[in-house]
Short mmCIF file of C-alpha atoms and ligand atoms in Angstrom, two decimals:
data_model
loop_
_atom_site.label_atom_id
_atom_site.label_comp_id
_atom_site.label_asym_id
_atom_site.label_seq_id
_atom_site.Cartn_x
_atom_site.Cartn_y
_atom_site.Cartn_z
CA UNK A 195 17.13 -18.19 30.72
CA UNK A 196 16.14 -15.03 32.66
CA UNK A 197 15.41 -12.38 30.02
CA UNK A 198 14.19 -8.77 30.27
CA UNK A 199 12.92 -7.05 27.12
CA UNK A 200 13.80 -3.37 27.56
CA UNK A 201 11.52 -1.29 25.37
CA UNK A 202 8.71 -3.79 24.85
CA UNK A 203 6.69 -2.28 22.04
CA UNK A 204 6.06 -4.03 18.72
CA UNK A 205 9.13 -6.12 18.02
CA UNK A 206 10.17 -6.44 21.68
CA UNK A 207 6.77 -7.78 22.77
CA UNK A 208 6.77 -10.23 19.86
CA UNK A 209 10.18 -11.60 20.80
CA UNK A 210 9.46 -11.59 24.54
CA UNK A 211 6.05 -13.17 24.16
CA UNK A 212 7.31 -16.00 21.95
CA UNK A 213 10.28 -16.65 24.27
CA UNK A 214 7.98 -16.77 27.32
CA UNK A 215 5.60 -19.14 25.52
CA UNK A 216 8.61 -21.39 24.81
CA UNK A 217 9.39 -21.60 28.52
CA UNK A 218 11.93 -18.84 29.06
CA UNK A 219 11.72 -16.64 32.19
CA UNK A 220 10.78 -13.33 30.53
CA UNK A 221 9.71 -9.92 31.81
CA UNK A 222 8.62 -7.20 29.38
CA UNK A 223 9.60 -3.63 30.31
CA UNK A 224 7.39 -1.16 28.48
CA UNK A 225 5.03 1.77 28.76
CA UNK A 226 2.09 1.81 31.20
CA UNK A 227 -0.90 1.42 28.84
CA UNK A 228 0.68 -1.58 27.12
CA UNK A 229 1.94 -3.08 30.41
CA UNK A 230 -1.43 -2.68 32.14
CA UNK A 231 -3.25 -4.31 29.21
CA UNK A 232 -0.81 -7.25 29.21
CA UNK A 233 -1.10 -7.76 32.97
CA UNK A 234 -4.89 -7.55 32.73
CA UNK A 235 -5.67 -9.62 29.62
CA UNK A 236 -2.33 -11.12 28.59
CA UNK A 237 -0.29 -10.24 25.48
CA UNK A 238 -2.28 -11.00 22.33
CA UNK A 239 -0.08 -11.88 19.34
CA UNK A 240 -2.08 -11.89 16.12
CA UNK A 241 -1.25 -12.09 12.39
CA UNK A 242 1.07 -15.02 11.69
CA UNK A 243 -0.25 -16.73 14.86
CA UNK A 244 -3.24 -16.12 17.14
CA UNK A 245 -2.22 -16.51 20.79
CA UNK A 246 -2.71 -14.84 24.17
CA UNK A 247 0.39 -15.12 26.32
CA UNK A 248 0.42 -14.33 30.06
CA UNK A 249 3.93 -12.89 30.02
CA UNK A 250 4.79 -10.67 33.02
CA UNK A 251 5.18 -6.97 32.21
CA UNK A 252 6.34 -3.93 34.17
CA UNK A 253 7.07 -0.25 33.55
CA UNK A 254 10.46 -0.20 35.24
CA UNK A 255 13.35 -2.67 35.37
CA UNK A 256 13.22 -5.27 38.19
CA UNK A 257 16.10 -5.13 40.71
CA UNK A 258 17.40 -8.66 40.09
CA UNK A 259 19.93 -8.90 37.24
CA UNK A 260 18.85 -11.10 34.29
CA UNK A 261 21.00 -13.39 32.16
CA UNK A 262 20.08 -11.31 29.10
CA UNK A 263 18.51 -7.96 28.28
CA UNK A 264 16.96 -7.65 24.81
CA UNK A 265 17.13 -3.96 23.87
CA UNK A 266 14.13 -3.19 21.66
CA UNK A 267 13.53 0.55 21.94
CA UNK A 268 13.78 2.85 18.95
CA UNK A 269 17.43 3.89 18.57
CA UNK A 270 16.70 7.41 19.78
CA UNK A 271 15.59 5.99 23.16
CA UNK A 272 18.62 3.73 23.71
CA UNK A 273 20.64 6.05 25.96
CA UNK A 274 17.64 7.01 28.12
CA UNK A 275 16.61 3.35 28.47
CA UNK A 276 20.13 2.20 29.41
CA UNK A 277 20.48 5.08 31.89
CA UNK A 278 17.14 4.18 33.53
CA UNK A 279 18.31 0.55 33.81
CA UNK A 280 21.89 1.32 34.92
CA UNK A 281 21.69 -0.88 38.00
CA UNK A 282 21.13 -4.04 35.94
CA UNK A 283 23.16 -3.15 32.84
CA UNK A 284 26.69 -3.38 34.27
CA UNK A 285 28.32 -6.67 33.13
CA UNK A 286 25.05 -7.98 31.69
CA UNK A 287 24.73 -9.46 28.20
CA UNK A 288 22.59 -7.05 26.16
CA UNK A 289 21.28 -7.96 22.70
CA UNK A 290 20.14 -5.11 20.47
CA UNK A 291 17.56 -6.11 17.85
CA UNK A 292 17.20 -2.50 16.75
CA UNK A 293 17.72 -0.89 13.35
CA UNK A 294 20.48 1.68 13.00
CA UNK A 295 24.15 2.04 13.82
CA UNK A 296 25.72 2.73 17.22
CA UNK A 297 23.36 1.05 19.71
CA UNK A 298 25.94 -1.57 20.67
CA UNK A 299 28.52 1.14 21.33
CA UNK A 300 26.07 2.80 23.74
CA UNK A 301 25.57 -0.57 25.49
CA UNK A 302 29.33 -0.83 26.02
CA UNK A 303 29.51 2.76 27.32
CA UNK A 304 27.03 1.78 30.05
CA UNK A 305 29.14 -1.25 31.00
CA UNK A 306 26.97 -3.84 29.27
CA UNK A 307 28.31 -6.72 27.15
CA UNK A 308 26.96 -6.00 23.65
CA UNK A 309 25.54 -8.61 21.33
CA UNK A 310 24.54 -7.27 17.91
CA UNK A 311 21.39 -8.36 16.16
CA UNK A 312 19.29 -7.64 13.09
CA UNK A 313 15.86 -9.06 12.40
CA UNK A 314 13.66 -9.09 9.33
CA UNK A 315 10.60 -10.14 11.35
CA UNK A 316 7.85 -7.52 11.15
CA UNK A 317 5.58 -6.44 14.02
CA UNK A 318 3.11 -3.63 14.68
CA UNK A 319 1.74 -2.52 18.07
CA UNK A 320 -1.95 -2.56 17.05
CA UNK A 321 -3.23 -1.38 20.44
CA UNK A 322 -2.20 -1.73 24.07
CA UNK A 323 -1.67 -5.42 24.74
CA UNK A 324 -2.00 -6.41 21.07
CA UNK A 325 0.90 -7.01 18.67
CA UNK A 326 0.45 -8.08 15.07
CA UNK A 327 3.23 -10.34 13.74
CA UNK A 328 3.12 -9.07 10.15
CA UNK A 329 6.06 -10.89 8.59
CA UNK A 330 8.09 -13.97 9.52
CA UNK A 331 11.77 -13.32 8.86
CA UNK A 332 15.17 -14.28 10.11
CA UNK A 333 17.25 -12.90 12.96
CA UNK A 334 21.05 -12.76 12.94
CA UNK A 335 22.93 -12.42 16.25
CA UNK A 336 26.63 -12.14 16.99
CA UNK A 337 29.20 -11.03 19.52
CA UNK A 338 29.71 -7.31 18.80
CA UNK A 339 31.52 -6.20 16.69
CA UNK A 340 32.77 -9.63 15.64
CA UNK A 341 33.84 -13.00 17.03
CA UNK A 342 32.13 -15.89 18.76
CA UNK A 343 30.89 -16.74 22.27
CA UNK A 344 29.00 -19.78 23.58
CA UNK A 345 26.40 -17.47 25.16
CA UNK A 346 25.50 -16.15 21.70
CA UNK A 347 25.09 -19.73 20.49
CA UNK A 348 22.74 -20.29 23.46
CA UNK A 349 20.66 -17.24 22.44
CA UNK A 350 20.33 -18.62 18.91
CA UNK A 351 19.25 -22.00 20.31
CA UNK A 352 16.48 -20.57 22.52
CA UNK A 353 15.31 -18.17 19.78
CA UNK A 354 14.96 -21.04 17.31
CA UNK A 355 13.14 -23.10 19.95
CA UNK A 356 10.70 -20.19 20.33
CA UNK A 357 9.96 -20.14 16.59
CA UNK A 358 12.21 -17.17 15.81
CA UNK A 359 14.46 -18.44 13.01
CA UNK A 360 17.93 -17.29 14.05
CA UNK A 361 21.51 -17.72 12.86
CA UNK A 362 24.83 -16.74 14.44
CA UNK A 363 27.34 -14.54 12.61
CA UNK A 364 30.99 -14.03 13.54
CA UNK A 365 30.80 -10.62 11.81
CA UNK A 366 27.57 -9.09 13.15
CA UNK A 367 28.94 -5.59 12.48
CA UNK A 368 28.87 -6.47 8.76
CA UNK A 369 25.19 -7.42 9.02
CA UNK A 370 24.23 -4.32 11.06
CA UNK A 371 25.85 -2.04 8.47
CA UNK A 372 24.37 -3.94 5.50
CA UNK A 373 20.85 -3.61 6.95
CA UNK A 374 21.39 0.06 7.88
CA UNK A 375 22.60 0.81 4.33
CA UNK A 376 19.45 -0.80 2.90
CA UNK A 377 17.31 1.16 5.36
CA UNK A 378 19.21 4.35 4.43
CA UNK A 379 17.80 4.03 0.89
CA UNK A 380 14.34 2.48 1.33
CA UNK A 381 13.15 4.34 4.40
CA UNK A 382 13.72 8.02 3.47
CA UNK A 383 12.76 7.58 -0.22
CA UNK A 384 9.56 5.70 0.71
CA UNK A 385 8.79 8.27 3.38
CA UNK A 386 9.34 11.37 1.24
CA UNK A 387 7.17 9.95 -1.56
CA UNK A 388 4.75 8.17 0.81
CA UNK A 389 4.89 4.96 -1.17
CA UNK A 390 5.08 1.27 -0.34
CA UNK A 391 8.49 -0.40 -0.73
CA UNK A 392 7.33 -2.08 -3.97
CA UNK A 393 6.86 1.30 -5.65
CA UNK A 394 10.61 1.88 -5.38
CA UNK A 395 11.28 -1.49 -7.05
CA UNK A 396 8.81 -0.80 -9.88
CA UNK A 397 9.99 2.73 -10.69
CA UNK A 398 13.22 2.95 -12.66
CA UNK A 399 14.11 6.43 -11.45
CA UNK A 400 13.42 5.71 -7.75
CA UNK A 401 15.32 2.42 -7.97
CA UNK A 402 18.36 4.10 -9.51
CA UNK A 403 18.37 6.70 -6.70
CA UNK A 404 18.12 3.92 -4.10
CA UNK A 405 21.02 2.07 -5.72
CA UNK A 406 23.18 5.21 -5.66
CA UNK A 407 22.37 5.78 -1.95
CA UNK A 408 23.34 2.17 -1.23
CA UNK A 409 26.59 2.53 -3.17
CA UNK A 410 27.47 5.64 -1.12
CA UNK A 411 26.83 3.76 2.12
CA UNK A 412 28.97 0.83 0.98
CA UNK A 413 31.89 3.18 0.29
CA UNK A 414 31.60 4.66 3.80
CA UNK A 415 31.41 1.22 5.41
CA UNK A 416 34.44 -0.07 3.53
CA UNK A 417 36.48 3.04 4.32
CA UNK A 418 35.64 2.45 8.00
CA UNK A 419 37.01 -1.07 7.80
CA UNK A 420 33.61 -2.79 7.92
CA UNK A 421 33.48 -6.10 6.02
CA UNK A 422 29.93 -6.26 4.71
CA UNK A 423 28.49 -9.75 5.27
CA UNK A 424 26.00 -9.54 2.43
CA UNK A 425 26.18 -7.12 -0.49
CA UNK A 426 23.70 -4.32 0.26
CA UNK A 427 22.67 -4.06 -3.41
CA UNK A 428 21.56 -7.73 -3.32
CA UNK A 429 19.92 -7.14 0.09
CA UNK A 430 18.17 -4.05 -1.31
CA UNK A 431 16.51 -6.02 -4.11
CA UNK A 432 15.69 -8.97 -1.81
CA UNK A 433 14.14 -6.62 0.75
CA UNK A 434 12.11 -4.61 -1.78
CA UNK A 435 10.74 -7.83 -3.29
CA UNK A 436 9.94 -9.40 0.09
CA UNK A 437 8.42 -6.26 1.65
CA UNK A 438 6.81 -4.71 -1.44
CA UNK A 439 3.48 -4.27 0.38
CA UNK A 440 5.12 -2.56 3.40
CA UNK A 441 4.90 1.09 4.22
CA UNK A 442 8.36 1.35 5.79
CA UNK A 443 8.65 2.05 9.51
CA UNK A 444 10.01 5.59 9.01
CA UNK A 445 6.91 6.55 6.97
CA UNK A 446 4.72 4.97 9.64
CA UNK A 447 6.49 7.06 12.31
CA UNK A 448 6.01 10.29 10.29
CA UNK A 449 2.32 9.52 9.67
CA UNK A 450 1.89 9.03 13.44
CA UNK A 451 3.65 12.36 14.05
CA UNK A 452 6.50 10.46 15.79
CA UNK A 453 10.26 11.02 15.63
CA UNK A 454 12.10 8.78 13.17
CA UNK A 455 15.40 6.89 13.43
CA UNK A 456 17.00 8.89 10.61
CA UNK A 457 19.83 10.10 12.89
CA UNK A 458 20.90 6.47 13.53
CA UNK A 459 20.67 5.44 9.87
CA UNK A 460 21.56 8.16 7.31
CA UNK A 461 22.87 10.48 10.05
CA UNK A 462 25.36 7.86 11.27
CA UNK A 463 26.53 7.16 7.70
CA UNK A 464 27.28 10.88 7.29
CA UNK A 465 29.10 10.89 10.68
CA UNK A 466 31.20 7.82 9.80
CA UNK A 467 31.96 9.32 6.36
CA UNK A 468 33.32 12.49 7.97
CA UNK A 469 35.44 10.43 10.38
CA UNK A 470 37.41 9.06 7.41
CA UNK A 471 37.48 12.29 5.38
CA UNK A 472 34.66 11.31 3.02
CA UNK A 473 31.55 13.24 1.96
CA UNK A 474 28.17 11.44 1.85
CA UNK A 475 26.03 13.97 -0.04
CA UNK A 476 23.10 11.67 -0.80
CA UNK A 477 22.80 10.53 2.83
CA UNK A 478 23.21 14.14 3.99
CA UNK A 479 20.38 15.25 1.67
CA UNK A 480 17.98 12.49 2.79
CA UNK A 481 18.90 13.07 6.46
CA UNK A 482 18.07 16.79 6.17
CA UNK A 483 14.82 16.24 4.28
CA UNK A 484 13.47 13.76 6.84
CA UNK A 485 14.57 15.93 9.80
CA UNK A 486 12.73 18.80 8.13
CA UNK A 487 9.69 16.61 7.61
CA UNK A 488 9.70 15.63 11.31
CA UNK A 489 9.46 19.33 12.20
CA UNK A 490 6.66 19.92 9.68
CA UNK A 491 4.71 17.03 11.15
CA UNK A 492 5.61 18.21 14.63
CA UNK A 493 3.00 20.93 14.23
CA UNK A 494 5.15 23.61 12.59
CA UNK A 495 3.07 25.29 9.87
CA UNK A 496 3.97 23.83 6.49
CA UNK A 497 4.47 25.83 3.29
CA UNK A 498 0.72 25.77 2.60
CA UNK A 499 0.04 27.41 5.97
CA UNK A 500 -1.64 24.41 7.47
CA UNK A 501 -0.61 21.96 10.16
CA UNK A 502 -0.22 18.43 8.89
N1 NDP B 747 8.62 -3.20 14.35
C1 NDP B 747 9.31 -3.95 13.49
O1 NDP B 747 8.74 -4.69 12.67
C2 NDP B 747 10.79 -3.90 13.48
C3 NDP B 747 11.48 -3.01 14.27
N2 NDP B 747 12.85 -3.00 14.23
C4 NDP B 747 13.59 -2.06 15.07
O2 NDP B 747 13.38 -2.39 16.45
C5 NDP B 747 13.36 -1.21 17.24
C6 NDP B 747 12.02 -1.09 17.95
O3 NDP B 747 11.03 -0.95 16.97
P1 NDP B 747 9.47 -1.08 17.35
O4 NDP B 747 9.25 -2.24 18.23
O5 NDP B 747 8.73 -1.00 16.06
O6 NDP B 747 9.25 0.26 18.19
P2 NDP B 747 8.10 0.58 19.26
O7 NDP B 747 8.06 2.06 19.38
O8 NDP B 747 6.87 -0.18 18.90
O9 NDP B 747 8.67 -0.09 20.61
C7 NDP B 747 9.57 0.52 21.50
C8 NDP B 747 8.82 0.72 22.81
O10 NDP B 747 9.77 0.97 23.86
C9 NDP B 747 9.21 2.01 24.67
N3 NDP B 747 10.30 2.59 25.45
C10 NDP B 747 11.22 3.50 25.09
N4 NDP B 747 12.07 3.75 26.11
C11 NDP B 747 11.64 2.96 27.16
C12 NDP B 747 12.11 2.76 28.50
N5 NDP B 747 13.16 3.42 28.97
N6 NDP B 747 11.45 1.88 29.30
C13 NDP B 747 10.37 1.22 28.83
N7 NDP B 747 9.88 1.35 27.56
C14 NDP B 747 10.53 2.22 26.75
C15 NDP B 747 8.57 2.93 23.68
O11 NDP B 747 7.69 3.83 24.29
P3 NDP B 747 7.63 5.38 23.76
O12 NDP B 747 7.32 5.34 22.32
O13 NDP B 747 6.56 5.98 24.61
O14 NDP B 747 8.98 5.95 24.02
C16 NDP B 747 7.87 1.92 22.78
O15 NDP B 747 6.63 1.54 23.32
C17 NDP B 747 13.64 -0.05 16.27
O16 NDP B 747 15.03 0.19 16.19
C18 NDP B 747 13.14 -0.61 14.94
O17 NDP B 747 13.74 0.03 13.83
C19 NDP B 747 13.59 -3.86 13.47
C20 NDP B 747 12.94 -4.75 12.67
C21 NDP B 747 11.52 -4.80 12.58
C1 KPL B 748 13.24 -3.61 5.70
C2 KPL B 748 12.29 -2.48 5.91
C3 KPL B 748 12.56 -1.33 4.99
C4 KPL B 748 10.92 -3.06 5.65
O1 KPL B 748 9.96 -2.09 5.49
C5 KPL B 748 12.45 -1.99 7.33
O2 KPL B 748 13.32 -2.48 8.05
C6 KPL B 748 11.65 -0.85 7.84
O3 KPL B 748 10.53 -0.62 7.41
O4 KPL B 748 12.23 -0.14 8.73
#
């Protein structure tokens, strides 16, 4: 299968590298330092495996249309990435493996055929050309927002052949929302307190706040007609146990002085709440605190008069 990975950073390079190694016709589309390093020395995947993979990489989308585009940018880059790839997006199957809500709707707006996806695999871009596979997880894919298609079954087959454990859901929207609701609790709380995920599990007060945030998200999802595939409270506990040693990705972004995906997680939950006449005060509070933190870390003087 001819596959482009659009936004080949940590998770995109991991998926693209493994698929190429399994014999798929893959091209990674990423940023110049990473692309140059890959084309010079190959993509090094370390951590769970140790392999150098000579997968082709480029900084801009090739002209020829692929069978599949895997969208792996941060959610805040989705529109810009789809716009830059407009010529190959129209009528192309596009699988989002991103966190957050709304990426598949953007794919459809650009004329792509959206396939939803969530993954619990973990990856970090250690340096240009080097990705660390930090945690082996599962990936769920499905025709967006729900239903079945033989092409999605084919994606699951080639992902499993590449060593990426994958299942197909006929209600991928339910999975996307369940994961976003879990992220809406873990990510901002862990970021504001700068703690690993396990600290939330071990602290009665933090855990009770996380549970209340999850409950608020569930109410918004249900009111929007989303049938949650797995109960987010169960997923919250499973995730905290499994990733107790993780500093969540939002905290990692803040510590690197990068933007976070808060707008596509807690921000979207607030937006969807409003669309059905609900308030989402806990999500609104966490959204505002993280947005404020982004500005503080963006060089604005903090309350102690120093730049973080
Ligand atoms: N990393 C992980 O373990 C997991 C990540 N996810 C989700 O997957 C998504 C990606 O995460 P992650 O891989 O960590 O993020 P990264 O920032 O490591 O990867 C995204 C890469 O895409 C690049 N990019 C953005 N726009 C374009 C474009 N138009 N053309 C080419 N390259 C582009 C970015 O560059 P630049 O930064 O310069 O814009 C960046 O290098 C997020 O939604 C994340 O939440 C989900 C599960 C696990
Ligand atoms: C599941 C969790 C919270 C693991 O850290 C994650 O998806 C993230 O860090 O964004």
